[in-house]
Coordinates of N, CA, C and O in Angstrom, one line a residue:
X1 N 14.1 8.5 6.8 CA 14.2 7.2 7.2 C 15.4 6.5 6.6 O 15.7 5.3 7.0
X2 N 16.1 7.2 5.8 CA 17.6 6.6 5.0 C 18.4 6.9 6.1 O 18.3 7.5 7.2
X3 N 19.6 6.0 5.1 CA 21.2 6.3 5.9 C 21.5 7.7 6.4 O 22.5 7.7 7.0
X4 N 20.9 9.0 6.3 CA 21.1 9.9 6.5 C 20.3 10.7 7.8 O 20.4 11.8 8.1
X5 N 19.6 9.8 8.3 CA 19.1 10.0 9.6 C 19.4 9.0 10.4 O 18.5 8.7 11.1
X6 N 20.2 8.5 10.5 CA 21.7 7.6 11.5 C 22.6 8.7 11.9 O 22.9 9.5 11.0
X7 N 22.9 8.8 12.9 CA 24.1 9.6 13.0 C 25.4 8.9 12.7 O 25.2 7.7 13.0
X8 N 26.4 9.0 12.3 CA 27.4 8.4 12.3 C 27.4 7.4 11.1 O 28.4 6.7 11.1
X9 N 26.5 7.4 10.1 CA 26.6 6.4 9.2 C 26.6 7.1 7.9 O 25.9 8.1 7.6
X10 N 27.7 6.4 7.0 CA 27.9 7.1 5.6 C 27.1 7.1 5.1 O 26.4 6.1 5.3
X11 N 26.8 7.8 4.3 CA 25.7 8.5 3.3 C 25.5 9.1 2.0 O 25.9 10.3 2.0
X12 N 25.0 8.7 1.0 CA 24.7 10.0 -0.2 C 24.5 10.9 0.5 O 24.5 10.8 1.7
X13 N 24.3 12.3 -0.1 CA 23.8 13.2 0.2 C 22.2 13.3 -0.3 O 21.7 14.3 -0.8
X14 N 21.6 12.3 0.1 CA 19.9 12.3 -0.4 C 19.5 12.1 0.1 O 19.7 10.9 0.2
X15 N 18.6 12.5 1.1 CA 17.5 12.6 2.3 C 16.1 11.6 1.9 O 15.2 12.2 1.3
X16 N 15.9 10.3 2.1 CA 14.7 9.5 2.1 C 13.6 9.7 3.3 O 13.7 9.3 4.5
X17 N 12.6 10.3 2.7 CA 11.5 10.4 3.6 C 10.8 9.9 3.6 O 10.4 10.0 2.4
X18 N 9.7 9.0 4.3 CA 8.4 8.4 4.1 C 7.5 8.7 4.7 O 7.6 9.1 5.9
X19 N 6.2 8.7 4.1 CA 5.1 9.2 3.8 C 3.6 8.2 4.0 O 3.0 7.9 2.9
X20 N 3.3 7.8 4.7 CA 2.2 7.1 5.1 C 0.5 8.2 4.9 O 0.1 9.1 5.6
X21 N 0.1 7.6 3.7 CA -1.6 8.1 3.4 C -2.2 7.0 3.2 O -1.6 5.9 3.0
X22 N -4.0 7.2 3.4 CA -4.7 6.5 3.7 C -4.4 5.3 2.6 O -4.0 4.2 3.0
X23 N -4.5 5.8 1.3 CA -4.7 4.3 0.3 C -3.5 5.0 -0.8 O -3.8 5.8 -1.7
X24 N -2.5 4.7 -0.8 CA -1.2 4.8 -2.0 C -1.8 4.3 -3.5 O -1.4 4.5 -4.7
X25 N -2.9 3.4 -2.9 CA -3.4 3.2 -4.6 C -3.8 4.4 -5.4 O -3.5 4.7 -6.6
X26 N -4.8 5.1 -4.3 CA -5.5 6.2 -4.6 C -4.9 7.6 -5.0 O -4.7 8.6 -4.3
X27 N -4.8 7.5 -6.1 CA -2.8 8.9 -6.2 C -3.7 10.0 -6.3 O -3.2 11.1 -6.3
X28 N -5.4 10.1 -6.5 CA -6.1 11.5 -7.3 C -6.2 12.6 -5.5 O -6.6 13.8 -5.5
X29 N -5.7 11.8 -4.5 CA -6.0 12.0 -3.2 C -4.9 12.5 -3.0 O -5.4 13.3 -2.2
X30 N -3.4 12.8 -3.0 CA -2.5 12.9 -2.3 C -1.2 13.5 -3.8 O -0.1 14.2 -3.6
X31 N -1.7 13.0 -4.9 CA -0.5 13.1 -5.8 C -0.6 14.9 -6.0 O 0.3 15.6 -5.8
X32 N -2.0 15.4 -6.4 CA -1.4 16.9 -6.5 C -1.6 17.6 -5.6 O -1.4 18.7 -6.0
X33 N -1.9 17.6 -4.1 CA -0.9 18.4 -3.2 C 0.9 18.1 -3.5 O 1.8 19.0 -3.7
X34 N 1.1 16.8 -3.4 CA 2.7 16.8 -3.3 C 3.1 17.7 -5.2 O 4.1 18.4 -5.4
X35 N 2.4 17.5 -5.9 CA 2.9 18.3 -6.6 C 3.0 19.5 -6.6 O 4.1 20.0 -6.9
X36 N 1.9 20.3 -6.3 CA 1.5 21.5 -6.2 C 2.9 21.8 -5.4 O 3.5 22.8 -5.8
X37 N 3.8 20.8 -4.0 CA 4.9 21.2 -3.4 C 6.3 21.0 -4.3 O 7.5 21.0 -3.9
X38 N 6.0 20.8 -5.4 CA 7.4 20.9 -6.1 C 7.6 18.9 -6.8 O 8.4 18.7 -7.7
X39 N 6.7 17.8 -6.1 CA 7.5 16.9 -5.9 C 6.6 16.2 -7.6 O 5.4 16.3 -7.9
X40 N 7.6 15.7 -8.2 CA 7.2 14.8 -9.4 C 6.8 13.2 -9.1 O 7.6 12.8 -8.2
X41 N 6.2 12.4 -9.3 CA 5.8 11.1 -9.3 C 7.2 10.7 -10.1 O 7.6 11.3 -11.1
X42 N 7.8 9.6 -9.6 CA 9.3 9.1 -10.2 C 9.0 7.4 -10.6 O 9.7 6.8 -11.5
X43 N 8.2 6.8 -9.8 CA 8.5 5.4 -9.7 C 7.1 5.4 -8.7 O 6.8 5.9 -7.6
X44 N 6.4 4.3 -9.9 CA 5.1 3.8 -9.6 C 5.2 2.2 -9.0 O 4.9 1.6 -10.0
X45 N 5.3 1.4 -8.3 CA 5.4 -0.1 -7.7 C 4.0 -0.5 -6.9 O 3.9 -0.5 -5.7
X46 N 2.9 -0.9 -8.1 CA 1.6 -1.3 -7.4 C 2.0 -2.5 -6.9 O 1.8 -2.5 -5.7
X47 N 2.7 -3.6 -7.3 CA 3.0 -4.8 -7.1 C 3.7 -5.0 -5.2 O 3.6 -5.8 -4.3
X48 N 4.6 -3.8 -5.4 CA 5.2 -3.5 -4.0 C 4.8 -3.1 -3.0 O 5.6 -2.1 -2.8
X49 N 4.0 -3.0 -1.9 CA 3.2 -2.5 -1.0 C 2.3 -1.1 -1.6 O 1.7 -0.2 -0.9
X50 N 2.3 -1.2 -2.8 CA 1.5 0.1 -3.6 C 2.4 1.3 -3.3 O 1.9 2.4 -3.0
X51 N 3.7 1.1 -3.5 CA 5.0 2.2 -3.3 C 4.8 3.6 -4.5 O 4.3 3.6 -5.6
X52 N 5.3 4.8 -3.8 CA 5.5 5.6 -4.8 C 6.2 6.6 -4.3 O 6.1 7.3 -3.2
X53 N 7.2 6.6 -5.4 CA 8.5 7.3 -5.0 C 8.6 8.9 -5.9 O 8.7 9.2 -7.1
X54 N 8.6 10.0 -4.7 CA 8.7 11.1 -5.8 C 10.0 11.9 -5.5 O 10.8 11.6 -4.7
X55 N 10.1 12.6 -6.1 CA 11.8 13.1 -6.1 C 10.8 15.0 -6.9 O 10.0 15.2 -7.8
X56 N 11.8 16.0 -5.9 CA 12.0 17.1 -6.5 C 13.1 17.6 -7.1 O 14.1 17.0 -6.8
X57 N 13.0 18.3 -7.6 CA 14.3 18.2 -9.4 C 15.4 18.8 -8.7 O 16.6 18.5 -8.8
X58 N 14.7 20.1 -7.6 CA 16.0 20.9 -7.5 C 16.7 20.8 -5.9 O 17.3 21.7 -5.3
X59 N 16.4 19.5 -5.5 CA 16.3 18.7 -4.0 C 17.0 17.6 -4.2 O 17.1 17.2 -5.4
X60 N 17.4 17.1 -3.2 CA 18.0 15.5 -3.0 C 17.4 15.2 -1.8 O 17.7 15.2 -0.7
X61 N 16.2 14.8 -2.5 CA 14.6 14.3 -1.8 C 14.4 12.8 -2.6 O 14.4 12.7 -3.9
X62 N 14.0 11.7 -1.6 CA 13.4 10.6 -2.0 C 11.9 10.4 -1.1 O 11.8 9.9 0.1
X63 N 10.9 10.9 -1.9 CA 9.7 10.9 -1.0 C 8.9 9.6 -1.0 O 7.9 9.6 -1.7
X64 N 9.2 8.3 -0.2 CA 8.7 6.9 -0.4 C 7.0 7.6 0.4 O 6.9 8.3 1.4
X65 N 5.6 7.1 -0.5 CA 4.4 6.7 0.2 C 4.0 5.3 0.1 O 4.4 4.5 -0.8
X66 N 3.4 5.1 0.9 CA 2.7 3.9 1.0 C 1.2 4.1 1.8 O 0.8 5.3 2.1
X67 N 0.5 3.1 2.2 CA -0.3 3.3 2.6 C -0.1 3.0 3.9 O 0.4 1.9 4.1
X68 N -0.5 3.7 5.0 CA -0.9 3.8 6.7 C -1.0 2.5 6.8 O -1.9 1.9 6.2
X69 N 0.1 1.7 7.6 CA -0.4 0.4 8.0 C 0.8 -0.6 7.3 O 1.0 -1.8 7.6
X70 N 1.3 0.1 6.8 CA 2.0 -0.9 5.6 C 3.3 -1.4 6.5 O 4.2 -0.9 7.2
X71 N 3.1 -2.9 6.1 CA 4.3 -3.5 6.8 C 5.5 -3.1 6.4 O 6.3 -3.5 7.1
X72 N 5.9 -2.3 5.5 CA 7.3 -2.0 4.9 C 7.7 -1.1 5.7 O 8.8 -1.0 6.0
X73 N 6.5 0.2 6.3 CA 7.0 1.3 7.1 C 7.6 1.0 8.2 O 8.5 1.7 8.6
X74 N 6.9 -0.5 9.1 CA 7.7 -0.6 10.0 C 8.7 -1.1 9.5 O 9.6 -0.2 9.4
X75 N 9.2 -2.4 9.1 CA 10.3 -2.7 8.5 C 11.2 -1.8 8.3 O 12.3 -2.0 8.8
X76 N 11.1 -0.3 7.4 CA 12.3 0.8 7.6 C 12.6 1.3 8.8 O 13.8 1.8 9.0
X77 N 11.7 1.4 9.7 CA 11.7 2.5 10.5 C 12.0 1.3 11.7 O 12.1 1.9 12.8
X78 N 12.0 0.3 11.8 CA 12.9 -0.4 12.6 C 14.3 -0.9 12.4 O 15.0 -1.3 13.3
X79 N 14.6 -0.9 11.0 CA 15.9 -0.8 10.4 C 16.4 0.5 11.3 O 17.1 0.4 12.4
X80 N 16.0 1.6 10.8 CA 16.3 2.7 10.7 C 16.8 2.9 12.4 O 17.8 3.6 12.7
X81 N 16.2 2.4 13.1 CA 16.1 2.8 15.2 C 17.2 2.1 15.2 O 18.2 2.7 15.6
X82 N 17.3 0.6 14.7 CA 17.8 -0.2 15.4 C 19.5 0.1 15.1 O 20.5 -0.2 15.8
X83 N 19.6 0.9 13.8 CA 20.7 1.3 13.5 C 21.6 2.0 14.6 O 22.7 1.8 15.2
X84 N 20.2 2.9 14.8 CA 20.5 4.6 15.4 C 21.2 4.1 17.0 O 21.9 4.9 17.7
X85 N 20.8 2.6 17.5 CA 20.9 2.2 19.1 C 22.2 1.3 19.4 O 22.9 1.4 20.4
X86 N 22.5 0.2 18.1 CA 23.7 -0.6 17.9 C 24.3 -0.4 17.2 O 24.0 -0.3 16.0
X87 N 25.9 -0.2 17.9 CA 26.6 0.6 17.1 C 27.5 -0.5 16.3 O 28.3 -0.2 15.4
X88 N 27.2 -1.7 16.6 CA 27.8 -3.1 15.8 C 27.1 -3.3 14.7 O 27.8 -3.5 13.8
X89 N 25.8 -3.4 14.4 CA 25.0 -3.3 13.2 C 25.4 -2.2 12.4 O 25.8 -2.2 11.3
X90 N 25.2 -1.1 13.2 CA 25.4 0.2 12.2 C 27.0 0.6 11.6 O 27.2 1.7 11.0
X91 N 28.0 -0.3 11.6 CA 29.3 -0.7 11.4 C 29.2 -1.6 10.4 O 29.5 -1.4 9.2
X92 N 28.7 -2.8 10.7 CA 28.4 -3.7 10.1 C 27.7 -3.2 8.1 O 28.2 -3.4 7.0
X93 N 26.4 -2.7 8.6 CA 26.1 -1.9 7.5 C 27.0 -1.0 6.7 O 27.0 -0.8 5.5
X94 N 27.8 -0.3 7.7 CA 28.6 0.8 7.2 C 29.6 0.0 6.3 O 29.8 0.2 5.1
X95 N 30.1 -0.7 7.0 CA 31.2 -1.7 5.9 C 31.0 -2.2 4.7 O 31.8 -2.3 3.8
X96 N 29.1 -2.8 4.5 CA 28.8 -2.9 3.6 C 28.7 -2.2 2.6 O 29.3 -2.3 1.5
X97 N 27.9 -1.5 2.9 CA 27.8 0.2 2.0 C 29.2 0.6 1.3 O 29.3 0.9 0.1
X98 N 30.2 0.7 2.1 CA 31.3 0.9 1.2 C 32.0 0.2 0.4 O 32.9 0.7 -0.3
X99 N 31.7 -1.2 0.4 CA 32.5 -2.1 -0.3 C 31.7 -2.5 -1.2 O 32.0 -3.4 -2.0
X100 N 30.7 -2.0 -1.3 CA 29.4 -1.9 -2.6 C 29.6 -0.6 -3.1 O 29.2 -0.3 -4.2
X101 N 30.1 0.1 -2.5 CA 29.9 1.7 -3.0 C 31.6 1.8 -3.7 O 32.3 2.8 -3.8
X102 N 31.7 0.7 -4.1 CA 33.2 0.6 -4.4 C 32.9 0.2 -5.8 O 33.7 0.5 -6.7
X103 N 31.6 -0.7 -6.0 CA 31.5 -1.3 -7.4 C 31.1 -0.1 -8.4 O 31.1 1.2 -8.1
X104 N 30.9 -0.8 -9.6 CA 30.2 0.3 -10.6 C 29.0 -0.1 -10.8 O 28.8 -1.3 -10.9
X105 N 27.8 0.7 -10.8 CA 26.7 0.1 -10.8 C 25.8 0.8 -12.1 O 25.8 2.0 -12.4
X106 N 25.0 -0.4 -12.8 CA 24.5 0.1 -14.4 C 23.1 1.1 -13.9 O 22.9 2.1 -14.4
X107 N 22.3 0.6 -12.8 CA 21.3 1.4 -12.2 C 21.4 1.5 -10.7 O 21.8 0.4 -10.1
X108 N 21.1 2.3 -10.0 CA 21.0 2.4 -8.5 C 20.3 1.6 -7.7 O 20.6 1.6 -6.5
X109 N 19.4 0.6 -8.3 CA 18.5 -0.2 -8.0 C 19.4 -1.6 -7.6 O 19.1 -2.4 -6.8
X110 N 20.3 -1.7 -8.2 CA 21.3 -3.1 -8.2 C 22.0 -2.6 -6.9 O 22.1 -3.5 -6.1
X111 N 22.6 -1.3 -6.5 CA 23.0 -1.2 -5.5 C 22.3 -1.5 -4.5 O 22.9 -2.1 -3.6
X112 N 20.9 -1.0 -4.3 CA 20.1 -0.7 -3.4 C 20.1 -3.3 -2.9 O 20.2 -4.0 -1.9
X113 N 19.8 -3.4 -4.1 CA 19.1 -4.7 -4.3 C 20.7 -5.7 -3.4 O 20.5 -6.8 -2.9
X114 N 21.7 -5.2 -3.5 CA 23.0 -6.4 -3.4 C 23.0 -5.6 -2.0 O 24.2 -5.8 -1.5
X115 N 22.2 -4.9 -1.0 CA 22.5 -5.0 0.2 C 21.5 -5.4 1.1 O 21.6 -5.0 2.3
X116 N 20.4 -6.1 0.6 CA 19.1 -6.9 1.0 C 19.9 -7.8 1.7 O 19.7 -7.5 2.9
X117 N 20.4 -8.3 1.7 CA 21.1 -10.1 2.5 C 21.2 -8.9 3.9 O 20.4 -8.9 4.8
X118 N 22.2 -7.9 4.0 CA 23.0 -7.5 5.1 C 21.1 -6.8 5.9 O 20.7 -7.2 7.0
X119 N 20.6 -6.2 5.2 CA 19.5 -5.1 5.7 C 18.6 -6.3 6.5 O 18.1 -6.0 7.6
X120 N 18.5 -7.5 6.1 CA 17.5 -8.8 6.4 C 18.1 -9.1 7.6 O 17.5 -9.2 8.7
X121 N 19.5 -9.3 7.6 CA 20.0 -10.1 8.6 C 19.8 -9.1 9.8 O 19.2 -9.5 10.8
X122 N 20.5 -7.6 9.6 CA 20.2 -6.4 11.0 C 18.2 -6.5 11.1 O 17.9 -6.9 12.2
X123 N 17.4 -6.4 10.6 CA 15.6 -6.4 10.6 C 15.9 -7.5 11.6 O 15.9 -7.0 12.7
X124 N 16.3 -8.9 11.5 CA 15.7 -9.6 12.0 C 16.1 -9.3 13.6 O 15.3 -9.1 14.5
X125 N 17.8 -9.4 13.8 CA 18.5 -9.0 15.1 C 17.4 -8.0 15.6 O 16.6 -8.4 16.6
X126 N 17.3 -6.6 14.8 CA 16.2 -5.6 15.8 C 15.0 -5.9 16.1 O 14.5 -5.3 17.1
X127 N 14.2 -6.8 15.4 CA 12.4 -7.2 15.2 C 13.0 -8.3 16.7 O 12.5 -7.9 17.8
X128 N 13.9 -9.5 16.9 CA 14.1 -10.1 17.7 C 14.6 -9.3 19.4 O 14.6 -9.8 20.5
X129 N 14.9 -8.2 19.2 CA 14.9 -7.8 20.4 C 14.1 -6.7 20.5 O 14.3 -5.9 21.4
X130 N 13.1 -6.5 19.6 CA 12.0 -5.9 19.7 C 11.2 -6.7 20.5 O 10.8 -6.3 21.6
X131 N 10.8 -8.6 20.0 CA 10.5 -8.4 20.5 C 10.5 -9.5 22.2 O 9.5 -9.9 22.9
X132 N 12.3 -9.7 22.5 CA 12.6 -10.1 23.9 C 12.5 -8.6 24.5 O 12.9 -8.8 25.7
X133 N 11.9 -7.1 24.3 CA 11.8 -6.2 24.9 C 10.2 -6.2 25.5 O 9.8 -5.5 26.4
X134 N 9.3 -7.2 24.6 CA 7.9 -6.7 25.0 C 7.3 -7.1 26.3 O 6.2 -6.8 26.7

């Protein structure tokens, strides 16, 4: 659901995937199959749609869960379309990304966090012709 399932848009090389299970609260349900698959628990966010981010050590894997239902899934995954369909947004973004990807950053999180303004403004353009499409 990252920059790396856009075509045409610059990228880390780290593949973000998301993961919708019944209750993300509930980790005794879902945490050791993904581990038994290699993947470590990285980043616990109860406060955040009950997020949980796992990463395998010897992958450039970002495994976001949440729980089925969760308004954030759509929120990425209409980011993510609306990128893949306008090629003026997905420019738009691109430009940003590099002129952020230009700073130095103390954690990854400050990067992710200083391109919320641009990510809000493209959500709303695609959620709005989401929904003049219905």
């Amino acid at each position: 659901m990252g920059s790396t399932s856009v075509p045409g848009l610059p990228a880390k090389p780290i593949v973000d995937i998301v993961l919708a299970v019944s209750d993300s609260a509930k980790e005794a349900e879902y945490v050791p199959p993904l581990e038994g698959a290699g993947y470590k628990l990285h980043i616990r966010e109860p406060g955040w749609y009950e997020h949980r981010m796992f990463k395998r050590p010897e992958t450039d894997v970002n495994l976001h869960v949440f729980s089925a239902g969760s308004p954030e899934i759509d929120r990425m995954l209409a980011f993510r379309d609306w990128l893949r369909i306008d090629a003026g947004d997905r420019e738009l973004y691109a430009r940003s990304k590099r002129v952020l990807a230009q700073q130095d950053w103390k954690y990854t999180q400050n990067y992710a966090d200083a391109k919320t303004a641009v990510i809000q403004e493209i959500v709303s353009r695609a959620r709005s012709s989401a929904v003049s499409n219905d």
